[in-house]
PDB file of C-alpha atoms in Angstrom:
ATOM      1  CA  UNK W   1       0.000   0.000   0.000  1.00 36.00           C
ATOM      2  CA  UNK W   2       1.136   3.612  -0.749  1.00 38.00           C
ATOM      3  CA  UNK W   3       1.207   6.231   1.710  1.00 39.00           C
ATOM      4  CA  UNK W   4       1.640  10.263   1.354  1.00 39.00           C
ATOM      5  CA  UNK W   5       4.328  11.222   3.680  1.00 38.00           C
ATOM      6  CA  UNK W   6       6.135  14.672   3.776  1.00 40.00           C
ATOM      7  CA  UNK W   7       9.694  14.796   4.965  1.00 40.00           C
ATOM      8  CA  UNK W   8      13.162  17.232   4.929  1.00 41.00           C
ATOM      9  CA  UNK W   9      12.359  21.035   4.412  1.00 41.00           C
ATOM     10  CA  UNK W  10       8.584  21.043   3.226  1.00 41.00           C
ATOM     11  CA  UNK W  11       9.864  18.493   0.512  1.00 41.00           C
ATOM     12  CA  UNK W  12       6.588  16.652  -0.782  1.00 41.00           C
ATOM     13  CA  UNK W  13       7.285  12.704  -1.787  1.00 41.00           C
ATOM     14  CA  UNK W  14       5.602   9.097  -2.019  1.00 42.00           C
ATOM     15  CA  UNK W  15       7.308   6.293  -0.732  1.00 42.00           C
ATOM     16  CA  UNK W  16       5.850   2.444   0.197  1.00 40.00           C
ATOM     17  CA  UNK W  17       4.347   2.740   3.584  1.00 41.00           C
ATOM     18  CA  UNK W  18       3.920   0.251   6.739  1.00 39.00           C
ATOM     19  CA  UNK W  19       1.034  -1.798   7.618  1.00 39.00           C
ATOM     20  CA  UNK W  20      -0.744   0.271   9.298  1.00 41.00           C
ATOM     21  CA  UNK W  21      -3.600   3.516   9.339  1.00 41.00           C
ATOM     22  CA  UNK W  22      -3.353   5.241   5.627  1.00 41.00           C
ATOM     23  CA  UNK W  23      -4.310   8.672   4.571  1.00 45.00           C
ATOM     24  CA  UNK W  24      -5.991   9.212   1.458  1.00 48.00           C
ATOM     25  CA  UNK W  25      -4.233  11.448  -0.817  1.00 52.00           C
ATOM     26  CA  UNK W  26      -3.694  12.805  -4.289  1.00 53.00           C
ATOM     27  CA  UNK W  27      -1.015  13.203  -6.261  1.00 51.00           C
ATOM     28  CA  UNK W  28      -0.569  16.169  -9.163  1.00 52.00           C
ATOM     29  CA  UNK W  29       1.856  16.800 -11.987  1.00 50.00           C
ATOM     30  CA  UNK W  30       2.898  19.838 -12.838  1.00 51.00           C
ATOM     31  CA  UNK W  31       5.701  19.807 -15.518  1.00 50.00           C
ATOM     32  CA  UNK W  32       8.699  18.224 -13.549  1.00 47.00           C
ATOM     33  CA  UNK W  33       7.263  18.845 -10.100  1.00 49.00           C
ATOM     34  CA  UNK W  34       5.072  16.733  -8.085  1.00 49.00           C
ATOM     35  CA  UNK W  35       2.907  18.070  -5.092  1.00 52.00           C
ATOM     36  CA  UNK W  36       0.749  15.649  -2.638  1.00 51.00           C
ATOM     37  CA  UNK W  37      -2.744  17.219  -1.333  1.00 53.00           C
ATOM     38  CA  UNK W  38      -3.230  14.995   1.600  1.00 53.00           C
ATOM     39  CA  UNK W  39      -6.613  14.250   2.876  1.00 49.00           C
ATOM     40  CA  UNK W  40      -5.777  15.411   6.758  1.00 53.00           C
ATOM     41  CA  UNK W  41      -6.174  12.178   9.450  1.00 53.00           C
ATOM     42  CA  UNK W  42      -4.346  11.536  12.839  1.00 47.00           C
ATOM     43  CA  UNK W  43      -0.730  12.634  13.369  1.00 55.00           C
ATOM     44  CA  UNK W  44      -1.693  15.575  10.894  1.00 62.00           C
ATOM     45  CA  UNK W  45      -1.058  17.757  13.902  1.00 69.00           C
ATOM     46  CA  UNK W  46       2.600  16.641  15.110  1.00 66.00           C
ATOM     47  CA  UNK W  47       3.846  16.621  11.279  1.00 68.00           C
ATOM     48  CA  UNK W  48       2.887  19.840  10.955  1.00 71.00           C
ATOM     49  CA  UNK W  49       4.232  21.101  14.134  1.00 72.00           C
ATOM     50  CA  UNK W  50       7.575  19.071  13.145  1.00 77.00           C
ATOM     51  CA  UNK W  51       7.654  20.735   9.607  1.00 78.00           C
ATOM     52  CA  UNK W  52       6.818  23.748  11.139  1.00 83.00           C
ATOM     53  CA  UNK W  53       9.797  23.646  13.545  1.00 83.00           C
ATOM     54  CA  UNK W  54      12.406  22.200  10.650  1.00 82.00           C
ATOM     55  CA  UNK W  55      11.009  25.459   8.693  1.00 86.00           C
ATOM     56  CA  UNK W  56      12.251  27.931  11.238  1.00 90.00           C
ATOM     57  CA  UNK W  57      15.808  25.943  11.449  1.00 90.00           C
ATOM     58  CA  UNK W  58      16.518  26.118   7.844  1.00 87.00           C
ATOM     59  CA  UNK W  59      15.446  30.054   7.966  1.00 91.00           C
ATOM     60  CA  UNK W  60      18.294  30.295  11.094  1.00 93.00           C
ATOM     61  CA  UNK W  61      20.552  28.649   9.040  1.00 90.00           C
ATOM     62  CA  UNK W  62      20.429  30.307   7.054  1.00 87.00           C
ATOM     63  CA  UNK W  63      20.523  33.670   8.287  1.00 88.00           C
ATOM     64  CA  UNK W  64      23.767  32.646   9.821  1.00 93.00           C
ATOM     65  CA  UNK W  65      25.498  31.077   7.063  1.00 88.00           C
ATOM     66  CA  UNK W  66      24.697  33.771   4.545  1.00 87.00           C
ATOM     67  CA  UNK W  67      25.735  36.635   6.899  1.00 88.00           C
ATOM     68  CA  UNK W  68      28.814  34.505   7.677  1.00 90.00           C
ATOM     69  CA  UNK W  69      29.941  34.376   4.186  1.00 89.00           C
ATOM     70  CA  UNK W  70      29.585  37.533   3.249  1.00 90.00           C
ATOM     71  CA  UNK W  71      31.640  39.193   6.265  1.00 91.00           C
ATOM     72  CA  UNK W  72      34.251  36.982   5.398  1.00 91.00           C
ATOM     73  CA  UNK W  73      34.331  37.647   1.549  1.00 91.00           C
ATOM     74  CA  UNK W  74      34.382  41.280   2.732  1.00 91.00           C
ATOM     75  CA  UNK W  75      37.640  40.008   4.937  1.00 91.00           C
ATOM     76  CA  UNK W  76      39.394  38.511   1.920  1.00 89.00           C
ATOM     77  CA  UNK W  77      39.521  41.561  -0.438  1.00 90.00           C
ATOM     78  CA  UNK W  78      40.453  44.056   2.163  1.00 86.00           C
ATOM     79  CA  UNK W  79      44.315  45.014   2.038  1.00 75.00           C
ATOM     80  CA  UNK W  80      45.688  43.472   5.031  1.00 79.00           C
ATOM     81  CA  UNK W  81      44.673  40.022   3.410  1.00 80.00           C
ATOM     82  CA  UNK W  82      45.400  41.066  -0.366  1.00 80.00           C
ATOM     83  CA  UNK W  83      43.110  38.438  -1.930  1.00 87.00           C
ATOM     84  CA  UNK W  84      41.823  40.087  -5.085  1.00 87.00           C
ATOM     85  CA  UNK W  85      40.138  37.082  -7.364  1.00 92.00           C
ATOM     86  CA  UNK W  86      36.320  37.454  -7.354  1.00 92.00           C
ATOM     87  CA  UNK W  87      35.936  34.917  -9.886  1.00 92.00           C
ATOM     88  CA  UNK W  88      38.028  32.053  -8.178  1.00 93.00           C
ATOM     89  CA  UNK W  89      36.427  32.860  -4.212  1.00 92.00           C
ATOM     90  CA  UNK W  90      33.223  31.730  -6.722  1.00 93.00           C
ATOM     91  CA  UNK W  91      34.741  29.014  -8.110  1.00 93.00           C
ATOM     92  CA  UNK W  92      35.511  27.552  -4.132  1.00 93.00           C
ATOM     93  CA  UNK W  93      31.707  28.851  -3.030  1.00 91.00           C
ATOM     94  CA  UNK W  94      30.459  26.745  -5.916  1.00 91.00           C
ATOM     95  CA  UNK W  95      32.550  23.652  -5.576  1.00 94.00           C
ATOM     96  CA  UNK W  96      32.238  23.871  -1.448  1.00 92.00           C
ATOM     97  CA  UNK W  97      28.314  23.537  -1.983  1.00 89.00           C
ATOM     98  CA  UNK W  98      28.180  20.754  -4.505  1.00 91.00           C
ATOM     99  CA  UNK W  99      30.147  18.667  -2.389  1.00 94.00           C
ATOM    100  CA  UNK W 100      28.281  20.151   1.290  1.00 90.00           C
ATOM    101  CA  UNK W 101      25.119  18.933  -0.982  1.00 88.00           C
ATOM    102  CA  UNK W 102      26.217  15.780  -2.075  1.00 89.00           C
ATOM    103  CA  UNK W 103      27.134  14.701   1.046  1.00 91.00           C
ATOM    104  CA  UNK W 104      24.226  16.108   3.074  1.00 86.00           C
ATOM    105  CA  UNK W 105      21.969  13.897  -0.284  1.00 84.00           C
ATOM    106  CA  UNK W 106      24.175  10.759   0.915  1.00 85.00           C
ATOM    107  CA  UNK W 107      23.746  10.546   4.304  1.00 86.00           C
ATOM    108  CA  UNK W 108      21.175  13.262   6.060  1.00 81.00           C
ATOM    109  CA  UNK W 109      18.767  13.363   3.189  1.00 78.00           C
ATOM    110  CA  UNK W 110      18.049   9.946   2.245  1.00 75.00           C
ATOM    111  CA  UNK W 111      14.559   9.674   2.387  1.00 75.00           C
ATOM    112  CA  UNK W 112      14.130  12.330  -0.608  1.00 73.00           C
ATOM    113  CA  UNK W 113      13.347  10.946  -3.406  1.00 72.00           C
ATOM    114  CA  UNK W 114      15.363  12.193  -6.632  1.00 70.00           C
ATOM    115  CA  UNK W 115      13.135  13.647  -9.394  1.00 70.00           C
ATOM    116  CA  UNK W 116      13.792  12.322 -12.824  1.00 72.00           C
ATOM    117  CA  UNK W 117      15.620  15.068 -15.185  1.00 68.00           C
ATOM    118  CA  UNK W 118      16.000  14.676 -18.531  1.00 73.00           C
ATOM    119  CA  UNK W 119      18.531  16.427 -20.698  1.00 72.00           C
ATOM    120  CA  UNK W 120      15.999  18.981 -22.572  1.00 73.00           C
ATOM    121  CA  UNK W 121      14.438  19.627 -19.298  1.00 68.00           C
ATOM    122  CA  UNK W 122      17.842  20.584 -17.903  1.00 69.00           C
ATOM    123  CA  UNK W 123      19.426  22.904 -20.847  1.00 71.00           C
ATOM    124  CA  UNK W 124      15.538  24.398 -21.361  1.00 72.00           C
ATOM    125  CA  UNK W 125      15.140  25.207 -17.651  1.00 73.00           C
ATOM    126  CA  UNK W 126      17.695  24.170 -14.692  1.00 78.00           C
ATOM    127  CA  UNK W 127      20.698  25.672 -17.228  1.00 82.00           C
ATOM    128  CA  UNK W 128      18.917  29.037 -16.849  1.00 82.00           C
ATOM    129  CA  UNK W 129      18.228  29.186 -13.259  1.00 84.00           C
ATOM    130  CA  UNK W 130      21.670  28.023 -12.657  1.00 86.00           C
ATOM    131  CA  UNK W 131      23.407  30.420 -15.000  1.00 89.00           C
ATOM    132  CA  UNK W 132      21.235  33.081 -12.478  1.00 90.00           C
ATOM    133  CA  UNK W 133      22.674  31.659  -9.719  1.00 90.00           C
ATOM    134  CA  UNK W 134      25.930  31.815 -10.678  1.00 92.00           C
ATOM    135  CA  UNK W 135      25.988  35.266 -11.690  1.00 94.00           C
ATOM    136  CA  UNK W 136      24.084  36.682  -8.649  1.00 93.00           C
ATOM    137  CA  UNK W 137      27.323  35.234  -6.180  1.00 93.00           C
ATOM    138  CA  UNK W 138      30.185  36.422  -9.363  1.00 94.00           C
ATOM    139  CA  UNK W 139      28.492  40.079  -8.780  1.00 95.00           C
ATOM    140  CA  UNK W 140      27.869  40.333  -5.611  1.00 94.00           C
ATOM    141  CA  UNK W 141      32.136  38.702  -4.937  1.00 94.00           C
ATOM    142  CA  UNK W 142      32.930  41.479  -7.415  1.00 95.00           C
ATOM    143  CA  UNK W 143      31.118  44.277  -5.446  1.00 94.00           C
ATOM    144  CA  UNK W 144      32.312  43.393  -2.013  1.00 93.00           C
ATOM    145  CA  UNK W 145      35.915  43.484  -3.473  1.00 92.00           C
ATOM    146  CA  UNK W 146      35.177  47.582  -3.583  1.00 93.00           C
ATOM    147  CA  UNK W 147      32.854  48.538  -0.873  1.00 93.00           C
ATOM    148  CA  UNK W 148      31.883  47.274   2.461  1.00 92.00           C
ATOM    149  CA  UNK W 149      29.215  45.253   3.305  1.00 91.00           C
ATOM    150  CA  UNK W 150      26.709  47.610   4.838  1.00 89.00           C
ATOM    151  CA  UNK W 151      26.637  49.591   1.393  1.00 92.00           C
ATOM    152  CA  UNK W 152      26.793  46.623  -0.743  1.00 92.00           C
ATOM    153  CA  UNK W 153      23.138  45.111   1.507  1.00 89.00           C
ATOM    154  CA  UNK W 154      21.768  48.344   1.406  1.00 91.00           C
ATOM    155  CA  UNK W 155      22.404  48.327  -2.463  1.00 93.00           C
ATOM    156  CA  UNK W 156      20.765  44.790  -2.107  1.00 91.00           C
ATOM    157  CA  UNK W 157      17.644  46.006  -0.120  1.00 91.00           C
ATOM    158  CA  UNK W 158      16.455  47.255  -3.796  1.00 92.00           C
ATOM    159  CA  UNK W 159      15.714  43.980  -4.447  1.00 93.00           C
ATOM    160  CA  UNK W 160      12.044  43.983  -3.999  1.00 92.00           C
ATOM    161  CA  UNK W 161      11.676  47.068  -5.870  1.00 93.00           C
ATOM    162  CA  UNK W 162      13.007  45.235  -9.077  1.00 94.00           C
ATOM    163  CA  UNK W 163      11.369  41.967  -8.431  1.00 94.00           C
ATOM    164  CA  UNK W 164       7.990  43.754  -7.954  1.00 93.00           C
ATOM    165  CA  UNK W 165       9.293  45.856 -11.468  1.00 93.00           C
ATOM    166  CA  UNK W 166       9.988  42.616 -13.460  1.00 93.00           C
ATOM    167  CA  UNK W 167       6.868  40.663 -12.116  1.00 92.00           C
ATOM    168  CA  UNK W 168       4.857  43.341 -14.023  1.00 91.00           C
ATOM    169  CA  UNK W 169       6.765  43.120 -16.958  1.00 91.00           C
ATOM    170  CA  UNK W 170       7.384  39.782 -17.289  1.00 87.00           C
ATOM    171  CA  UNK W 171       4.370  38.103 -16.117  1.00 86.00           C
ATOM    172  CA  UNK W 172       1.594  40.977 -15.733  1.00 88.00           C
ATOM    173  CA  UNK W 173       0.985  40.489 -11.910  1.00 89.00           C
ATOM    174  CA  UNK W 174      -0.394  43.524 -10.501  1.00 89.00           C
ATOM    175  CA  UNK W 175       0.087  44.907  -6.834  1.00 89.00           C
ATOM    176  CA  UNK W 176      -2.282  47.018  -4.567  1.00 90.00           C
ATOM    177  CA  UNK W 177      -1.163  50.693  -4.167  1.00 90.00           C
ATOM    178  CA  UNK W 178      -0.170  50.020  -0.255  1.00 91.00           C
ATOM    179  CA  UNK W 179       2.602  47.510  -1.662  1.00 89.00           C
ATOM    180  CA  UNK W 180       3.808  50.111  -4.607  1.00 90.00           C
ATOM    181  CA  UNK W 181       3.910  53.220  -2.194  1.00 92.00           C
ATOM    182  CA  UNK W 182       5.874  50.741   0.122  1.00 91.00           C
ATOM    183  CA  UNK W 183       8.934  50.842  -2.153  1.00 91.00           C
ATOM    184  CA  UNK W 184       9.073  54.001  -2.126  1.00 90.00           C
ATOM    185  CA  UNK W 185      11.135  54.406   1.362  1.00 91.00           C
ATOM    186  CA  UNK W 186      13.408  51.561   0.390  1.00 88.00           C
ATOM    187  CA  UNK W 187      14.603  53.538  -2.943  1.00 90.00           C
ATOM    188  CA  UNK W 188      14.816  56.983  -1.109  1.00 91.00           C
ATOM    189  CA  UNK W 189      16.655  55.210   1.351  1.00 89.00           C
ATOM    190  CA  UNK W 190      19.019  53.650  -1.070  1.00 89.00           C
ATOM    191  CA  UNK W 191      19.188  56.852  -2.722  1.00 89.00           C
ATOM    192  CA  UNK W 192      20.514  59.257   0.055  1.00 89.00           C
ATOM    193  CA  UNK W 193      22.919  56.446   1.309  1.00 86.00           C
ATOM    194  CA  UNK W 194      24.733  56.232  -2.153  1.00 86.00           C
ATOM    195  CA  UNK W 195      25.066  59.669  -2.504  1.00 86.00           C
ATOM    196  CA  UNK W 196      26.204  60.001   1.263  1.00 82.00           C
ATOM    197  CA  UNK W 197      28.525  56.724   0.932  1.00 85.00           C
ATOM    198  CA  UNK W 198      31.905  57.778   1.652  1.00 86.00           C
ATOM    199  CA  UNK W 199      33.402  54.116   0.740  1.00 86.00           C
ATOM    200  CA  UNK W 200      31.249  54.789  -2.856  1.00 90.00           C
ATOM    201  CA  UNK W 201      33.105  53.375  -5.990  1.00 93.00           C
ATOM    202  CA  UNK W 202      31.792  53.085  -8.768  1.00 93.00           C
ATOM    203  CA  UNK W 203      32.551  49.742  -9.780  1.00 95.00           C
ATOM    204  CA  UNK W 204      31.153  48.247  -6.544  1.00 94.00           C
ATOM    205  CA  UNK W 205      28.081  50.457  -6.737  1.00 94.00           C
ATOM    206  CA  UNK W 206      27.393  48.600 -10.130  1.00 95.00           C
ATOM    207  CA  UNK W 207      28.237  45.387  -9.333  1.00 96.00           C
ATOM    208  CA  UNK W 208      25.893  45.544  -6.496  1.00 95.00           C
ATOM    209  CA  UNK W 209      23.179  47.136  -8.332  1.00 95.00           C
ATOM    210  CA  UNK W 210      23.437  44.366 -11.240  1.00 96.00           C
ATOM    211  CA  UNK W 211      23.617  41.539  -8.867  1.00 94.00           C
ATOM    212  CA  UNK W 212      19.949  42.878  -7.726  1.00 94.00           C
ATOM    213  CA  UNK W 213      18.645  42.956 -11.179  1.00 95.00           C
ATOM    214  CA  UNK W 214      19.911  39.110 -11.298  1.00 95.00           C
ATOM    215  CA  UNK W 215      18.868  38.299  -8.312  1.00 93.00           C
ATOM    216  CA  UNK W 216      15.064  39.674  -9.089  1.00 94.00           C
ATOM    217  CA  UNK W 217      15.313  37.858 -12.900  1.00 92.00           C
ATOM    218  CA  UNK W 218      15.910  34.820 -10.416  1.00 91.00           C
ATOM    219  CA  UNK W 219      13.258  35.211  -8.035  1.00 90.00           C
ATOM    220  CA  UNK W 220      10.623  36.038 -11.151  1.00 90.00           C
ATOM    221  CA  UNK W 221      11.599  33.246 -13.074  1.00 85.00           C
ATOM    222  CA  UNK W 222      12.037  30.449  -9.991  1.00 82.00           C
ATOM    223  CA  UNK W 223       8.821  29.080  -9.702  1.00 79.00           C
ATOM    224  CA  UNK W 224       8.733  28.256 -12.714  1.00 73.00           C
ATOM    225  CA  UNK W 225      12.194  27.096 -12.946  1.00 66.00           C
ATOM    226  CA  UNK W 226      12.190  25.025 -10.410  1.00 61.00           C
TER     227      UNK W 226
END
């Protein structure tokens, strides 16, 4: 018998169940992704709760680990340390996470199931998301070479305004005037602290400000990426 289980981050998958209770539940295809609507029964609660709680982890993690990095990028390009290759600290960040990912697959992740990818599927759609990826970390190396990291996340923080920007343009969603006049304090904001910067350089003010036009593309484009 085959039961609807959810494990890892919020990670949906089917897998061959034990004798005993069953939930009823559904499965849908959309492109390459698979989600489970689960027909809610006993021990609903406690997953959710558990979910819940793995949820706030990963966000802490997170937190910590990106904030990490970025200090010590930061600590790599300044002079006393006289490390000035963007392109090959990306080269380590990307090679570092494919093998922190394989291993974490190998021997934390297990129960995830591995969805099938096929090679047109990859070049037409995981190619581009990566190729997103990729540039989003080669900019933002490249900006903190120049100027610190409180000027490069405050370039950052216009983020929302081009994501909001591009999901207009790209895919026509509309937003309530509350959410539009909303981004109006984040670009005045960014705005008086460029022109009041006194680490400004051009170079890292670009940089920054194309890695948030990447990083948008990215966040437009991932759901449907992905």
């Amino acid at each position: 018998m085959l039961r609807w289980i959810r494990v890892g981050f919020g990670k949906d998958i089917l897998r061959k169940g034990e004798d005993e209770e069953e939930g009823d539940g559904r499965l849908e295809r959309k492109g390459s992704r698979l989600r489970i609507t689960r027909v809610p029964g006993a021990g609903d609660e406690d997953v959710a709760r558990n979910l819940w709680g793995r949820q706030v982890l990963a966000i802490v993690l997170w937190y910590i680990t990106n904030g990490s990095t970025v200090m010590l990028n930061r600590y790599l390009f300044m002079t006393d340390v006289g490390f000035t290759f963007p392109m090959t600290l990306t080269l380590m960040h990307l090679v570092s996470g494919y093998a922190l990912s394989t291993v974490a697959l190998k021997y934390f992740l297990r129960d995830l199931d591995p969805i099938p990818l096929n090679k047109a599927q990859y070049t037409s759609d995981k190619l581009k998301f990566a190729t997103l990826f990729v540039g989003n970390i080669i900019l933002g190396n490249v900006a903190l070479k120049f100027i610190p990291v409180s000027f490069m996340q405050t370039i950052k923080s216009m983020t929302p305004f081009f994501t909001t920007l591009f999901q207009y343009l790209i895919t026509g969603t509309r937003y309530t005037n509350q959410t539009l006049l909303s981004l109006f304090p984040v670009v005045g904001g960014v705005i008086l602290a460029t022109l009041k910067e006194q680490s400004f350089n051009m170079v890292g003010f670009l940089a920054a400000m194309a890695g948030c036009l990447v990083q948008a593309t990215q966040i437009v484009y991932a759901p449907k990426l992905l």
